[in-house]
Short mmCIF file of N, CA and C in Angstrom, two decimals:
data_model
loop_
_atom_site.label_atom_id
_atom_site.label_comp_id
_atom_site.label_asym_id
_atom_site.label_seq_id
_atom_site.Cartn_x
_atom_site.Cartn_y
_atom_site.Cartn_z
N ARG A 1 -4.45 25.23 -3.72
CA ARG A 1 -4.90 23.73 -3.99
C ARG A 1 -4.23 23.22 -3.19
N VAL A 2 -4.27 22.38 -2.17
CA VAL A 2 -3.51 20.98 -1.68
C VAL A 2 -3.37 19.82 -2.03
N LEU A 3 -2.05 19.40 -2.59
CA LEU A 3 -2.21 18.03 -3.12
C LEU A 3 -1.47 16.80 -2.18
N SER A 4 -1.84 15.76 -2.32
CA SER A 4 -1.38 14.84 -1.77
C SER A 4 -0.15 14.23 -2.08
N LEU A 5 0.97 14.39 -1.24
CA LEU A 5 2.27 13.16 -1.49
C LEU A 5 2.44 12.62 -2.99
N LEU A 6 1.50 11.70 -2.99
CA LEU A 6 1.35 11.01 -3.88
C LEU A 6 1.26 12.09 -5.43
N GLU A 7 0.08 13.08 -5.10
CA GLU A 7 0.04 13.66 -6.37
C GLU A 7 1.36 15.08 -6.57
N LEU A 8 2.21 15.21 -5.73
CA LEU A 8 3.35 15.97 -5.91
C LEU A 8 4.18 15.02 -6.25
N LEU A 9 4.33 13.71 -6.28
CA LEU A 9 5.76 13.18 -6.24
C LEU A 9 5.21 12.62 -8.03
N VAL A 10 4.38 12.96 -8.25
CA VAL A 10 4.07 12.42 -9.83
C VAL A 10 3.68 13.36 -11.22
N ASP A 11 4.24 14.90 -10.33
CA ASP A 11 3.65 15.82 -11.31
C ASP A 11 5.46 16.32 -12.04
N ASP A 12 4.52 16.60 -12.87
CA ASP A 12 5.66 17.50 -13.88
C ASP A 12 7.13 16.86 -13.49
N GLU A 13 7.71 17.52 -13.05
CA GLU A 13 9.71 16.76 -13.37
C GLU A 13 9.72 16.10 -11.93
N MET A 14 9.10 16.01 -11.16
CA MET A 14 9.51 15.00 -10.32
C MET A 14 10.03 13.94 -10.09
N PRO A 15 8.67 12.74 -11.32
CA PRO A 15 9.47 11.10 -11.40
C PRO A 15 10.89 11.49 -12.27
N GLY A 16 11.32 12.11 -13.03
CA GLY A 16 12.60 12.46 -13.77
C GLY A 16 13.86 12.37 -12.47
N ARG A 17 13.43 13.27 -11.31
CA ARG A 17 14.39 13.76 -10.90
C ARG A 17 14.65 12.81 -9.23
N ILE A 18 13.28 11.67 -9.10
CA ILE A 18 13.10 10.23 -8.24
C ILE A 18 14.17 9.81 -9.00
N GLN A 19 13.69 9.24 -10.42
CA GLN A 19 14.19 8.16 -10.87
C GLN A 19 16.00 8.15 -11.12
N GLY A 20 16.38 9.83 -11.56
CA GLY A 20 17.99 10.08 -11.20
C GLY A 20 18.73 9.73 -10.02
N MET A 21 17.75 9.18 -8.43
CA MET A 21 18.74 9.24 -7.25
C MET A 21 18.12 7.97 -7.14
N ILE A 22 17.55 7.01 -7.79
CA ILE A 22 17.38 5.38 -7.03
C ILE A 22 18.58 4.63 -7.14
N LYS A 23 18.76 4.19 -5.93
CA LYS A 23 19.94 3.22 -5.55
C LYS A 23 19.99 1.66 -5.42
N ARG A 24 18.54 1.42 -4.95
CA ARG A 24 18.24 0.31 -4.86
C ARG A 24 17.04 -0.20 -5.78
N PRO A 25 16.85 -0.28 -7.12
CA PRO A 25 15.58 -0.36 -7.42
C PRO A 25 14.72 -1.61 -6.95
N LEU A 26 13.41 -1.83 -6.76
CA LEU A 26 12.70 -3.00 -6.25
C LEU A 26 12.24 -3.42 -6.97
N LYS A 27 13.30 -3.96 -7.88
CA LYS A 27 12.76 -5.02 -8.62
C LYS A 27 12.71 -6.40 -8.29
N GLY A 28 11.74 -7.29 -9.24
CA GLY A 28 10.89 -8.34 -8.59
C GLY A 28 10.13 -8.92 -7.30
N LEU A 29 9.80 -7.24 -6.98
CA LEU A 29 8.60 -6.85 -5.82
C LEU A 29 6.95 -7.07 -6.72
N LYS A 30 6.73 -7.89 -6.45
CA LYS A 30 5.33 -8.23 -7.17
C LYS A 30 4.20 -7.36 -6.02
N MET A 31 3.51 -6.40 -6.37
CA MET A 31 2.95 -5.65 -4.77
C MET A 31 1.42 -5.18 -5.82
N VAL A 32 0.39 -5.19 -5.10
CA VAL A 32 -0.82 -4.32 -5.36
C VAL A 32 -0.63 -3.09 -4.60
N SER A 33 -1.56 -1.96 -5.87
CA SER A 33 -1.51 -0.47 -4.65
C SER A 33 -3.03 -0.64 -4.42
N TYR A 34 -2.81 -0.09 -2.84
CA TYR A 34 -4.29 0.02 -2.12
C TYR A 34 -4.53 1.27 -1.76
N TYR A 35 -4.93 2.03 -2.33
CA TYR A 35 -5.27 3.57 -1.82
C TYR A 35 -6.41 3.77 -1.06
N GLY A 36 -7.43 2.94 -0.87
CA GLY A 36 -8.64 2.98 0.35
C GLY A 36 -9.29 4.40 -0.42
N CYS A 37 -9.76 5.23 0.71
CA CYS A 37 -10.82 6.06 0.42
C CYS A 37 -10.32 7.09 0.73
N LEU A 38 -9.59 7.44 1.56
CA LEU A 38 -9.02 8.91 2.06
C LEU A 38 -8.86 9.52 0.86
N LEU A 39 -7.63 8.94 -0.15
CA LEU A 39 -7.23 9.77 -1.25
C LEU A 39 -8.38 10.35 -2.44
N VAL A 40 -9.26 9.54 -2.50
CA VAL A 40 -10.21 9.74 -3.70
C VAL A 40 -11.56 10.22 -3.02
N ARG A 41 -12.09 10.29 -2.00
CA ARG A 41 -13.54 10.15 -1.66
C ARG A 41 -13.64 11.27 -0.74
N PRO A 42 -14.78 12.16 -1.04
CA PRO A 42 -15.60 12.34 -2.13
C PRO A 42 -15.23 13.26 -3.33
N PRO A 43 -15.12 12.84 -4.45
CA PRO A 43 -13.80 13.65 -5.19
C PRO A 43 -14.45 14.74 -5.89
N LYS A 44 -15.39 15.44 -5.28
CA LYS A 44 -15.40 16.78 -5.63
C LYS A 44 -14.79 17.70 -4.58
N VAL A 45 -14.39 16.67 -3.08
CA VAL A 45 -13.59 17.72 -2.50
C VAL A 45 -12.22 16.83 -2.80
N THR A 46 -11.61 15.90 -2.63
CA THR A 46 -10.54 15.46 -3.05
C THR A 46 -10.03 15.82 -4.13
N ARG A 47 -10.52 16.05 -5.46
CA ARG A 47 -10.53 16.22 -6.88
C ARG A 47 -9.39 15.40 -7.44
N ALA A 48 -9.58 14.31 -7.60
CA ALA A 48 -8.93 12.71 -7.59
C ALA A 48 -9.54 12.80 -8.98
N LYS A 49 -8.56 12.89 -10.00
CA LYS A 49 -8.58 12.78 -11.18
C LYS A 49 -9.24 11.19 -11.52
N LYS A 50 -8.72 10.15 -11.35
CA LYS A 50 -9.15 9.16 -11.30
C LYS A 50 -9.51 8.06 -10.14
N PHE A 51 -11.16 8.62 -9.16
CA PHE A 51 -11.03 7.87 -8.11
C PHE A 51 -11.75 7.15 -7.83
N GLU A 52 -12.07 6.38 -9.20
CA GLU A 52 -12.34 5.14 -9.58
C GLU A 52 -10.96 3.80 -9.49
N ASN A 53 -9.93 4.65 -10.01
CA ASN A 53 -8.69 3.73 -11.01
C ASN A 53 -7.73 4.74 -10.73
N PRO A 54 -7.38 4.87 -9.34
CA PRO A 54 -6.11 6.36 -9.04
C PRO A 54 -4.67 5.44 -9.96
N GLU A 55 -3.91 6.26 -10.22
CA GLU A 55 -2.45 5.29 -10.70
C GLU A 55 -1.42 5.56 -9.98
N GLU A 56 -1.50 7.41 -9.09
CA GLU A 56 -0.21 7.68 -8.68
C GLU A 56 0.68 7.01 -7.64
N MET A 57 0.22 6.04 -6.99
CA MET A 57 1.03 5.00 -6.75
C MET A 57 1.64 4.26 -7.49
N ASP A 58 0.72 3.52 -8.48
CA ASP A 58 1.42 2.36 -9.35
C ASP A 58 2.41 3.18 -9.82
N ARG A 59 2.62 4.60 -10.74
CA ARG A 59 3.32 4.96 -11.37
C ARG A 59 4.57 5.53 -10.77
N ILE A 60 4.30 5.76 -9.52
CA ILE A 60 5.61 6.25 -8.65
C ILE A 60 6.56 4.58 -8.27
N LEU A 61 5.94 3.88 -7.78
CA LEU A 61 6.29 2.52 -7.53
C LEU A 61 6.96 1.84 -8.45
N THR A 62 6.36 1.88 -9.69
CA THR A 62 6.89 0.95 -10.85
C THR A 62 8.08 2.02 -11.37
N LEU A 63 8.23 3.29 -11.12
CA LEU A 63 9.53 4.09 -11.55
C LEU A 63 10.36 3.46 -10.68
N MET A 64 10.33 3.27 -9.72
CA MET A 64 10.79 2.32 -8.46
C MET A 64 11.50 0.91 -8.55
N GLY A 65 10.59 0.49 -9.79
CA GLY A 65 11.56 -0.98 -9.80
C GLY A 65 10.54 -1.58 -9.66
N ALA A 66 9.74 -1.50 -8.67
CA ALA A 66 8.44 -2.52 -8.60
C ALA A 66 7.48 -2.67 -9.67
N GLU A 67 7.17 -4.04 -9.20
CA GLU A 67 5.83 -4.92 -10.79
C GLU A 67 4.64 -4.75 -9.69
N MET A 68 3.81 -3.35 -10.37
CA MET A 68 2.80 -3.33 -9.54
C MET A 68 1.82 -3.71 -10.41
N ILE A 69 0.99 -4.80 -9.87
CA ILE A 69 -0.04 -5.75 -10.46
C ILE A 69 -1.61 -5.08 -10.78
N PRO A 70 -2.13 -5.08 -11.56
CA PRO A 70 -3.36 -4.49 -11.74
C PRO A 70 -4.19 -4.82 -11.11
N TRP A 71 -5.48 -4.76 -10.00
CA TRP A 71 -6.48 -4.92 -9.57
C TRP A 71 -7.48 -4.32 -9.42
N SER A 72 -8.60 -4.84 -9.26
CA SER A 72 -10.08 -3.96 -9.41
C SER A 72 -10.36 -3.37 -7.57
N TYR A 73 -9.35 -3.48 -6.56
CA TYR A 73 -9.63 -3.53 -5.24
C TYR A 73 -8.89 -2.41 -4.94
N LYS A 74 -8.84 -1.56 -5.50
CA LYS A 74 -7.30 -0.37 -5.53
C LYS A 74 -8.44 0.89 -4.20
N THR A 75 -9.15 0.81 -4.49
CA THR A 75 -10.45 1.55 -3.69
C THR A 75 -11.47 1.35 -2.86
N ASP A 76 -11.52 -0.21 -2.70
CA ASP A 76 -12.57 -0.50 -2.07
C ASP A 76 -12.57 -0.46 -0.53
N CYS A 77 -13.03 -0.32 -0.14
CA CYS A 77 -13.03 -0.08 1.62
C CYS A 77 -12.70 -1.09 2.44
N CYS A 78 -11.72 -0.54 3.39
CA CYS A 78 -10.97 -1.69 4.10
C CYS A 78 -11.81 -1.73 5.64
N GLY A 79 -12.67 -0.51 5.89
CA GLY A 79 -13.73 -0.45 7.16
C GLY A 79 -12.91 -0.20 8.61
N GLY A 80 -11.99 1.49 7.95
CA GLY A 80 -11.11 1.54 8.77
C GLY A 80 -12.19 2.59 9.54
N SER A 81 -13.33 3.18 9.27
CA SER A 81 -14.22 3.89 10.14
C SER A 81 -14.57 3.15 11.44
N LEU A 82 -15.12 1.44 11.15
CA LEU A 82 -15.68 0.87 11.89
C LEU A 82 -14.80 0.27 12.79
N VAL A 83 -13.32 0.11 12.81
CA VAL A 83 -12.62 -0.68 13.52
C VAL A 83 -12.52 -0.66 15.23
N LEU A 84 -13.14 0.48 15.69
CA LEU A 84 -13.84 0.30 16.52
C LEU A 84 -15.49 -0.02 17.51
N THR A 85 -16.08 -0.45 16.04
CA THR A 85 -17.69 -0.40 16.70
C THR A 85 -18.04 -1.60 15.75
N ARG A 86 -17.51 -1.93 14.88
CA ARG A 86 -17.90 -3.30 14.13
C ARG A 86 -16.87 -4.32 13.27
N THR A 87 -15.75 -4.34 14.44
CA THR A 87 -14.96 -5.49 14.08
C THR A 87 -15.41 -6.59 12.71
N ASP A 88 -16.65 -6.73 13.31
CA ASP A 88 -16.80 -8.17 11.75
C ASP A 88 -17.02 -7.86 10.54
N ILE A 89 -17.46 -6.51 10.34
CA ILE A 89 -17.63 -6.01 9.14
C ILE A 89 -15.97 -5.55 8.57
N VAL A 90 -15.11 -4.77 9.53
CA VAL A 90 -13.86 -4.75 8.92
C VAL A 90 -13.10 -5.87 8.76
N ARG A 91 -12.99 -7.01 9.69
CA ARG A 91 -12.56 -8.70 9.27
C ARG A 91 -13.08 -9.04 7.89
N ARG A 92 -14.20 -8.84 7.84
CA ARG A 92 -14.84 -9.52 6.50
C ARG A 92 -14.39 -8.73 5.40
N LEU A 93 -14.22 -6.83 5.14
CA LEU A 93 -13.97 -6.29 3.99
C LEU A 93 -12.23 -6.42 4.10
N THR A 94 -11.42 -6.67 4.85
CA THR A 94 -10.24 -6.68 4.99
C THR A 94 -9.78 -8.15 4.39
N ARG A 95 -10.29 -8.94 4.85
CA ARG A 95 -9.82 -10.05 4.48
C ARG A 95 -10.20 -10.29 2.64
N LYS A 96 -11.75 -10.00 2.44
CA LYS A 96 -11.61 -9.76 0.74
C LYS A 96 -10.35 -8.95 0.23
N LEU A 97 -9.98 -7.96 1.24
CA LEU A 97 -8.80 -7.42 0.33
C LEU A 97 -7.71 -8.13 0.38
N PHE A 98 -7.19 -9.47 1.45
CA PHE A 98 -6.43 -10.24 0.72
C PHE A 98 -6.35 -11.07 0.29
N ASP A 99 -7.31 -11.51 0.13
CA ASP A 99 -7.95 -12.57 -0.85
C ASP A 99 -7.23 -12.31 -2.19
N LYS A 100 -8.16 -11.24 -2.52
CA LYS A 100 -7.88 -10.54 -3.97
C LYS A 100 -6.14 -10.04 -4.15
N ALA A 101 -6.12 -9.30 -3.25
CA ALA A 101 -4.22 -9.28 -3.66
C ALA A 101 -3.82 -10.51 -4.02
N LEU A 102 -4.26 -11.76 -2.95
CA LEU A 102 -3.33 -13.15 -3.77
C LEU A 102 -3.87 -13.38 -4.78
N GLU A 103 -4.82 -13.80 -4.82
CA GLU A 103 -5.50 -13.69 -6.15
C GLU A 103 -4.88 -13.33 -7.14
N ALA A 104 -4.58 -12.19 -7.19
CA ALA A 104 -3.98 -10.86 -7.86
C ALA A 104 -2.49 -11.57 -8.27
N GLY A 105 -1.60 -12.32 -7.53
CA GLY A 105 -0.30 -12.72 -7.43
C GLY A 105 0.94 -11.60 -6.52
N ALA A 106 -0.20 -10.68 -5.77
CA ALA A 106 0.74 -9.72 -4.79
C ALA A 106 1.30 -10.49 -3.85
N GLU A 107 2.76 -10.04 -3.62
CA GLU A 107 3.39 -10.37 -2.40
C GLU A 107 3.17 -9.61 -1.67
N ALA A 108 2.80 -8.25 -1.70
CA ALA A 108 2.86 -7.61 -0.67
C ALA A 108 1.69 -6.27 -1.08
N ILE A 109 1.50 -5.36 -0.07
CA ILE A 109 0.62 -4.71 -0.63
C ILE A 109 1.04 -3.25 -0.28
N ALA A 110 1.15 -1.91 -1.34
CA ALA A 110 1.50 -0.76 -0.37
C ALA A 110 0.46 0.21 -0.62
N VAL A 111 0.19 0.96 0.20
CA VAL A 111 -0.74 1.72 0.76
C VAL A 111 -0.31 3.25 1.76
N ALA A 112 -1.33 4.41 0.94
CA ALA A 112 -0.83 5.60 1.51
C ALA A 112 -1.54 6.03 2.48
N CYS A 113 -2.44 5.09 3.43
CA CYS A 113 -3.35 6.00 3.92
C CYS A 113 -3.21 5.20 5.45
N PRO A 114 -2.57 6.17 6.84
CA PRO A 114 -2.23 5.23 7.81
C PRO A 114 -3.12 4.09 8.40
N LEU A 115 -4.31 4.91 8.35
CA LEU A 115 -5.39 4.24 9.04
C LEU A 115 -5.46 2.82 8.09
N CYS A 116 -5.49 2.83 6.98
CA CYS A 116 -5.31 1.53 6.09
C CYS A 116 -4.62 0.51 6.21
N GLN A 117 -2.93 1.40 6.54
CA GLN A 117 -1.84 0.79 6.71
C GLN A 117 -2.39 -0.45 8.11
N SER A 118 -2.72 0.46 9.45
CA SER A 118 -2.70 -0.07 10.56
C SER A 118 -4.02 -1.48 10.44
N ASN A 119 -5.00 -1.03 9.41
CA ASN A 119 -6.18 -2.07 9.82
C ASN A 119 -5.52 -3.09 9.30
N LEU A 120 -5.05 -3.10 7.94
CA LEU A 120 -4.27 -4.55 7.44
C LEU A 120 -3.38 -5.29 8.06
N ASP A 121 -2.19 -4.25 8.55
CA ASP A 121 -1.16 -4.97 9.20
C ASP A 121 -1.79 -5.61 10.15
N THR A 122 -2.37 -5.04 11.06
CA THR A 122 -2.76 -5.89 12.74
C THR A 122 -3.76 -6.35 12.53
N ARG A 123 -4.34 -6.56 11.66
CA ARG A 123 -5.43 -7.85 11.74
C ARG A 123 -5.18 -9.36 10.88
N GLN A 124 -4.21 -9.09 10.66
CA GLN A 124 -4.00 -10.61 9.45
C GLN A 124 -3.65 -11.78 10.26
N GLU A 125 -3.14 -11.67 11.67
CA GLU A 125 -3.27 -12.77 12.37
C GLU A 125 -4.90 -13.13 12.76
N GLU A 126 -5.42 -12.16 13.27
CA GLU A 126 -6.91 -12.54 13.73
C GLU A 126 -7.57 -12.84 12.16
N ILE A 127 -7.32 -12.25 11.32
CA ILE A 127 -8.12 -13.06 10.24
C ILE A 127 -7.96 -14.48 9.65
N SER A 128 -6.30 -14.57 10.09
CA SER A 128 -5.69 -15.85 9.38
C SER A 128 -6.16 -16.94 9.96
N SER A 129 -6.31 -16.77 11.49
CA SER A 129 -6.93 -18.19 12.35
C SER A 129 -8.34 -17.95 12.03
N GLU A 130 -9.33 -16.93 11.58
CA GLU A 130 -10.55 -17.28 11.23
C GLU A 130 -11.02 -17.96 9.87
N ALA A 131 -9.89 -17.49 8.76
CA ALA A 131 -10.16 -18.11 7.59
C ALA A 131 -9.25 -19.41 7.72
N GLY A 132 -8.36 -19.85 8.78
CA GLY A 132 -7.92 -20.94 8.68
C GLY A 132 -6.77 -21.00 7.76
N LYS A 133 -6.13 -20.05 7.50
CA LYS A 133 -5.38 -20.05 6.51
C LYS A 133 -3.73 -18.43 6.97
N LYS A 134 -2.83 -18.80 6.36
CA LYS A 134 -2.03 -17.89 6.71
C LYS A 134 -1.87 -16.55 5.32
N TYR A 135 -1.96 -15.61 5.66
CA TYR A 135 -1.86 -14.60 5.24
C TYR A 135 -0.38 -14.25 4.57
N GLY A 136 0.19 -13.42 5.76
CA GLY A 136 1.42 -13.09 5.67
C GLY A 136 1.78 -11.99 4.86
N LEU A 137 0.72 -11.26 4.13
CA LEU A 137 1.24 -9.99 3.00
C LEU A 137 1.65 -8.88 3.62
N PRO A 138 2.95 -8.55 3.71
CA PRO A 138 3.67 -7.03 4.14
C PRO A 138 2.65 -5.68 3.82
N ILE A 139 2.45 -5.20 4.58
CA ILE A 139 1.42 -4.02 3.88
C ILE A 139 2.66 -2.90 4.69
N LEU A 140 3.10 -2.21 3.12
CA LEU A 140 4.18 -1.04 3.25
C LEU A 140 3.93 0.23 3.04
N TYR A 141 4.43 1.40 3.76
CA TYR A 141 3.39 2.58 2.92
C TYR A 141 4.68 3.07 1.46
N PHE A 142 4.24 3.29 0.74
CA PHE A 142 4.75 4.20 -0.29
C PHE A 142 5.91 4.65 -0.62
N THR A 143 5.79 5.33 1.09
CA THR A 143 6.95 6.30 1.11
C THR A 143 8.36 5.56 1.63
N GLU A 144 7.97 4.23 2.58
CA GLU A 144 8.83 3.57 3.15
C GLU A 144 9.70 2.92 1.96
N LEU A 145 8.91 2.27 0.82
CA LEU A 145 9.35 1.60 -0.29
C LEU A 145 10.16 2.79 -1.28
N ILE A 146 9.98 3.64 -1.21
CA ILE A 146 10.76 4.85 -1.95
C ILE A 146 11.50 5.11 -1.15
N GLY A 147 11.77 5.29 0.33
CA GLY A 147 13.03 5.33 1.01
C GLY A 147 14.06 3.99 0.98
N LEU A 148 13.41 2.72 0.54
CA LEU A 148 14.57 1.56 0.67
C LEU A 148 14.54 1.95 -1.01
N GLY A 149 14.49 2.14 -1.92
CA GLY A 149 14.68 2.24 -3.75
C GLY A 149 15.80 3.41 -3.63
N LEU A 150 15.82 4.40 -2.91
CA LEU A 150 16.23 5.34 -2.59
C LEU A 150 17.93 5.49 -2.24
N GLY A 151 17.86 4.28 -1.28
CA GLY A 151 18.86 3.63 -0.71
C GLY A 151 18.98 4.69 0.99
N HIS A 152 17.89 4.54 1.60
CA HIS A 152 18.03 5.27 2.69
C HIS A 152 18.60 4.34 3.61
N PRO A 153 19.86 4.77 4.65
CA PRO A 153 20.31 3.76 5.22
C PRO A 153 19.77 3.11 6.51
N ASP A 154 18.27 3.82 6.72
CA ASP A 154 17.77 3.29 8.09
C ASP A 154 16.76 2.31 7.45
N ALA A 155 16.64 2.29 6.49
CA ALA A 155 15.29 1.34 6.03
C ALA A 155 14.65 0.28 6.92
N GLY A 156 15.97 -0.58 6.77
CA GLY A 156 15.55 -1.69 7.47
C GLY A 156 15.30 -1.71 8.75
N LYS A 157 15.23 -0.51 10.00
CA LYS A 157 14.87 -0.01 10.65
C LYS A 157 13.42 -0.04 11.30
N TRP A 158 12.50 0.57 9.87
CA TRP A 158 11.41 0.57 9.71
C TRP A 158 10.59 -0.72 9.93
N TRP A 159 11.37 -1.99 9.36
CA TRP A 159 10.19 -2.74 9.62
C TRP A 159 9.74 -3.66 10.55
N LYS A 160 10.46 -3.50 11.47
CA LYS A 160 10.39 -3.83 12.81
C LYS A 160 9.35 -3.33 13.57
N ARG A 161 8.40 -2.30 12.91
CA ARG A 161 7.12 -1.58 13.80
C ARG A 161 6.19 -2.28 12.57
N HIS A 162 6.31 -3.26 12.00
CA HIS A 162 5.31 -4.07 10.77
C HIS A 162 4.56 -5.36 11.93
N PHE A 163 4.05 -4.73 11.92
CA PHE A 163 3.00 -6.56 12.72
C PHE A 163 3.70 -7.62 11.77
N VAL A 164 3.24 -7.55 10.40
CA VAL A 164 3.97 -8.39 9.48
C VAL A 164 4.99 -8.21 8.87
N ASP A 165 6.54 -8.41 9.02
CA ASP A 165 7.43 -8.44 9.27
C ASP A 165 8.07 -8.01 7.26
N PRO A 166 8.37 -7.60 6.79
CA PRO A 166 8.16 -7.70 5.79
C PRO A 166 10.09 -7.95 5.06
N THR A 167 11.09 -8.32 6.00
CA THR A 167 12.56 -8.30 5.75
C THR A 167 12.24 -9.75 4.89
N LYS A 168 11.50 -10.56 5.58
CA LYS A 168 11.72 -12.04 4.73
C LYS A 168 11.84 -11.61 3.00
N LEU A 169 10.47 -11.47 2.88
CA LEU A 169 10.42 -10.77 1.43
C LEU A 169 11.33 -9.91 0.81
N LEU A 170 11.60 -8.97 1.65
CA LEU A 170 12.53 -7.99 1.25
C LEU A 170 14.27 -8.34 0.60
N ALA A 171 14.61 -9.24 1.28
CA ALA A 171 15.77 -9.92 1.69
C ALA A 171 15.32 -11.12 0.41
N SER A 172 14.74 -11.87 0.11
CA SER A 172 14.39 -12.45 -0.94
C SER A 172 14.69 -12.19 -2.48
N LYS A 173 14.24 -10.95 -2.54
CA LYS A 173 14.34 -9.99 -3.77
C LYS A 173 16.07 -9.17 -3.69
N GLY A 174 16.55 -9.30 -2.62
CA GLY A 174 17.97 -8.63 -2.42
C GLY A 174 18.16 -7.71 -1.99
N LEU A 175 16.55 -7.14 -1.49
CA LEU A 175 16.65 -5.63 -1.09
C LEU A 175 16.79 -4.96 0.33
N VAL A 176 17.31 -6.04 0.95
CA VAL A 176 18.26 -5.65 1.95
C VAL A 176 19.05 -6.63 2.81
#
C-alpha cells in the first residue's frame, strides 16, 4: 500500500518523534486545512478513511502548534482540473473557498496538493479584483509549515515563491 506523506506523518510513532523535534511552535497561526480532492477521491482508490472529513493535516499542524479551525469546505473542489478550459468555474469555486476560509476566521490556508496550492495562490489577485475586496490569504504547503516549525534554516527563502507572501503574517506571529 502506498501512503500519502500525511498518512505517514500521523501514523504510529511519527507524531511523537516530530513533536520532540519542534523548535518553533506555530502558536497563534489560525488556519484551515484544504485537502482538495487529490488525497481523498475516489475513496476506493485512495483508501481515505474519512474522505469527507480528513483529519491528517489538521492533526499534524495542531501538533506543530497551529490553531486549526474546523470548516466544511476542506474537500470541496477548487476547479484545478479546469484551470485551462473553464477559468470562470475555477474563479467561482476558488472565491467560495476564500470567502468560507475568512468566514471561519482563518489567516491562511494549508494545502497538500500542488495543483490546489497553485490554483489558490495564483488566482487571488484576479478574484480580489472581480470581488472588489482583497483576500490576501497565504496558501502554504503543510510541509513548509513543518519545516518552519522544525527550525529549517532556509524557511524564509521559500516564501518569495508565493504569489501571496506569507512573511508579514508569519512575522506578526513571531515565526520569522
